Amino acid sequence: MLIPARMSEAEERRWVGVMLDKLAAQESRGVLGDRELTERALHLSEQYFDGRARPRSVRWVTNQNTRWGSCTPSEGSIRLSHRLQGMPEYVVDYVLLHELAHLLVPGHGPAFWRLLEAYPRTERARGYLEGVVAAARLPHPPAAGEAAREE
Ligand SMILES: [Zn+2]
């Protein structure tokens, strides 16, 4: 954490307070553990697929860099890329629903997308993920504050 130079003590205290609040907010937003993730998937299945998709396990994986999610229908297992962590909840929910739908319908035919139509944010979430992929291909502008040096 960098503290800009030439801050008065009062300013510094206020700034540290703001930063601590931000950190606390980040923590409470938190990342779901694997058990909560499985519960979330069951809840989504209940809500959008009448509970027909019944995953046995849902977990985060760090070895999946070309796909957001994957599933093994015969095992009822779903894996989500850790790159989704920190993305908006509706995006993670979409990827969960996408993999849940694959437990019911293999491939991406019309029957598959008909299932996903039940979730009102499918298009928005797909747009978000496309944006993430596109942004990763753009040349990087210097990040704000990049000139600052860590001591
Ligand atoms: Zn798929």
Tab-separated table of C-alpha atoms and ligand atoms in Angstrom:
chain	number	residue	atom	x	y	z
A	1	MET	CA	0.000	0.000	0.000
A	2	LEU	CA	1.470	3.335	-1.020
A	3	ILE	CA	0.870	6.529	0.878
A	4	PRO	CA	1.339	9.584	-1.303
A	5	ALA	CA	4.153	11.844	-0.136
A	6	ARG	CA	3.473	15.224	1.563
A	7	MET	CA	0.311	14.347	3.419
A	8	SER	CA	-0.428	16.032	6.678
A	9	GLU	CA	-0.926	13.724	9.626
A	10	ALA	CA	-4.661	14.427	9.682
A	11	GLU	CA	-4.955	13.760	5.957
A	12	GLU	CA	-2.971	10.589	6.370
A	13	ARG	CA	-5.211	9.319	9.163
A	14	ARG	CA	-8.301	10.057	7.077
A	15	TRP	CA	-6.788	8.339	4.034
A	16	VAL	CA	-5.845	5.223	6.022
A	17	GLY	CA	-9.414	5.148	7.352
A	18	VAL	CA	-10.808	5.254	3.815
A	19	MET	CA	-8.466	2.464	2.706
A	20	LEU	CA	-9.389	0.273	5.671
A	21	ASP	CA	-13.083	0.754	4.897
A	22	LYS	CA	-12.430	-0.286	1.318
A	23	LEU	CA	-10.578	-3.410	2.423
A	24	ALA	CA	-13.354	-4.315	4.848
A	25	ALA	CA	-15.919	-3.908	2.054
A	26	GLN	CA	-13.864	-6.178	-0.189
A	27	GLU	CA	-13.629	-8.817	2.514
A	28	SER	CA	-17.322	-8.834	3.274
A	29	ARG	CA	-18.049	-9.180	-0.449
A	30	GLY	CA	-15.737	-12.145	-0.174
A	31	VAL	CA	-15.152	-15.101	-2.410
A	32	LEU	CA	-17.490	-18.038	-1.994
A	33	GLY	CA	-15.921	-21.231	-0.701
A	34	ASP	CA	-16.522	-24.483	-2.581
A	35	ARG	CA	-19.366	-25.476	-0.257
A	36	GLU	CA	-21.152	-22.147	-0.659
A	37	LEU	CA	-20.571	-22.430	-4.383
A	38	THR	CA	-22.326	-25.822	-4.460
A	39	GLU	CA	-25.195	-24.393	-2.394
A	40	ARG	CA	-25.427	-21.422	-4.739
A	41	ALA	CA	-25.603	-23.777	-7.745
A	42	LEU	CA	-28.366	-25.842	-6.126
A	43	HIS	CA	-30.280	-22.649	-5.369
A	44	LEU	CA	-29.914	-21.428	-8.979
A	45	SER	CA	-31.013	-24.810	-10.306
A	46	GLU	CA	-34.074	-24.597	-8.054
A	47	GLN	CA	-34.836	-21.059	-9.183
A	48	TYR	CA	-34.357	-21.398	-12.946
A	49	PHE	CA	-34.415	-25.097	-13.849
A	50	ASP	CA	-37.044	-26.395	-11.383
A	51	GLY	CA	-34.226	-28.149	-9.532
A	52	ARG	CA	-33.626	-30.557	-12.405
A	53	ALA	CA	-29.860	-29.976	-12.555
A	54	ARG	CA	-28.357	-31.593	-9.460
A	55	PRO	CA	-24.614	-31.011	-9.221
A	56	ARG	CA	-22.740	-33.185	-6.730
A	57	SER	CA	-19.786	-30.849	-6.482
A	58	VAL	CA	-18.908	-27.348	-7.578
A	59	ARG	CA	-15.430	-26.004	-7.039
A	60	TRP	CA	-12.967	-23.347	-8.069
A	61	VAL	CA	-9.976	-24.415	-10.109
A	62	THR	CA	-6.868	-22.443	-11.004
A	63	ASN	CA	-5.743	-24.620	-13.934
A	64	GLN	CA	-8.478	-23.456	-16.271
A	65	ASN	CA	-7.389	-20.426	-18.249
A	66	THR	CA	-9.170	-20.875	-21.546
A	67	ARG	CA	-12.604	-21.680	-20.168
A	68	TRP	CA	-14.752	-19.945	-17.542
A	69	GLY	CA	-16.346	-23.161	-16.462
A	70	SER	CA	-16.556	-26.841	-17.282
A	71	CYS	CA	-18.525	-29.839	-16.157
A	72	THR	CA	-18.469	-33.618	-16.168
A	73	PRO	CA	-22.126	-34.697	-16.437
A	74	SER	CA	-21.398	-38.345	-15.534
A	75	GLU	CA	-19.956	-37.187	-12.190
A	76	GLY	CA	-22.234	-34.201	-11.703
A	77	SER	CA	-19.166	-32.078	-11.099
A	78	ILE	CA	-18.732	-28.454	-12.095
A	79	ARG	CA	-15.504	-26.454	-12.056
A	80	LEU	CA	-15.260	-22.697	-12.292
A	81	SER	CA	-12.130	-20.791	-13.247
A	82	HIS	CA	-10.709	-18.721	-10.389
A	83	ARG	CA	-10.526	-15.867	-12.911
A	84	LEU	CA	-14.237	-15.324	-12.241
A	85	GLN	CA	-13.494	-14.408	-8.637
A	86	GLY	CA	-14.093	-10.706	-8.163
A	87	MET	CA	-16.458	-10.478	-11.139
A	88	PRO	CA	-20.047	-9.364	-10.498
A	89	GLU	CA	-22.317	-11.958	-8.916
A	90	TYR	CA	-24.651	-12.065	-11.927
A	91	VAL	CA	-21.711	-13.123	-14.116
A	92	VAL	CA	-20.674	-15.952	-11.774
A	93	ASP	CA	-24.343	-17.002	-11.579
A	94	TYR	CA	-24.526	-17.097	-15.369
A	95	VAL	CA	-21.457	-19.350	-15.631
A	96	LEU	CA	-22.905	-21.602	-12.929
A	97	LEU	CA	-26.226	-21.797	-14.790
A	98	HIS	CA	-24.397	-22.461	-18.057
A	99	GLU	CA	-22.609	-25.459	-16.543
A	100	LEU	CA	-25.769	-26.595	-14.740
A	101	ALA	CA	-27.577	-26.537	-18.090
A	102	HIS	CA	-24.874	-28.829	-19.487
A	103	LEU	CA	-25.788	-31.395	-16.833
A	104	LEU	CA	-29.152	-31.513	-18.649
A	105	VAL	CA	-28.233	-30.769	-22.275
A	106	PRO	CA	-24.821	-31.394	-23.867
A	107	GLY	CA	-23.567	-28.953	-26.507
A	108	HIS	CA	-24.855	-25.499	-27.377
A	109	GLY	CA	-27.908	-26.252	-29.508
A	110	PRO	CA	-31.279	-24.462	-29.358
A	111	ALA	CA	-32.469	-26.650	-26.442
A	112	PHE	CA	-29.456	-25.509	-24.431
A	113	TRP	CA	-30.047	-21.792	-25.017
A	114	ARG	CA	-33.760	-22.176	-24.364
A	115	LEU	CA	-32.835	-23.307	-20.841
A	116	LEU	CA	-30.579	-20.283	-20.350
A	117	GLU	CA	-33.393	-17.928	-21.443
A	118	ALA	CA	-34.933	-18.454	-18.026
A	119	TYR	CA	-32.105	-16.388	-16.535
A	120	PRO	CA	-32.789	-12.711	-17.316
A	121	ARG	CA	-29.119	-11.668	-17.312
A	122	THR	CA	-27.743	-14.222	-19.764
A	123	GLU	CA	-27.107	-11.680	-22.534
A	124	ARG	CA	-25.626	-9.124	-20.161
A	125	ALA	CA	-23.306	-11.672	-18.554
A	126	ARG	CA	-22.150	-12.959	-21.949
A	127	GLY	CA	-21.420	-9.378	-22.990
A	128	TYR	CA	-19.430	-8.795	-19.808
A	129	LEU	CA	-17.300	-11.904	-20.376
A	130	GLU	CA	-16.735	-11.001	-24.033
A	131	GLY	CA	-15.588	-7.574	-22.847
A	132	VAL	CA	-13.125	-9.135	-20.412
A	133	VAL	CA	-11.635	-11.272	-23.176
A	134	ALA	CA	-11.461	-8.309	-25.583
A	135	ALA	CA	-9.859	-6.053	-22.955
A	136	ALA	CA	-7.163	-8.642	-22.297
A	137	ARG	CA	-6.165	-8.437	-25.963
A	138	LEU	CA	-5.876	-4.638	-26.015
A	139	PRO	CA	-2.476	-3.036	-25.529
A	140	HIS	CA	-2.117	-2.028	-21.886
A	141	PRO	CA	-2.251	1.674	-21.078
A	142	PRO	CA	-0.028	2.516	-18.099
A	143	ALA	CA	-2.025	1.789	-14.946
A	144	ALA	CA	-2.950	4.778	-12.788
A	145	GLY	CA	-0.203	5.442	-10.287
A	146	GLU	CA	2.261	3.242	-12.111
A	147	ALA	CA	4.928	5.948	-11.813
A	148	ALA	CA	4.850	5.605	-8.016
A	149	ARG	CA	7.606	3.499	-6.542
A	150	GLU	CA	7.167	0.968	-3.804
A	151	GLU	CA	9.728	1.364	-1.032
B	1	ZN	ZN	-21.081	-24.563	-22.690
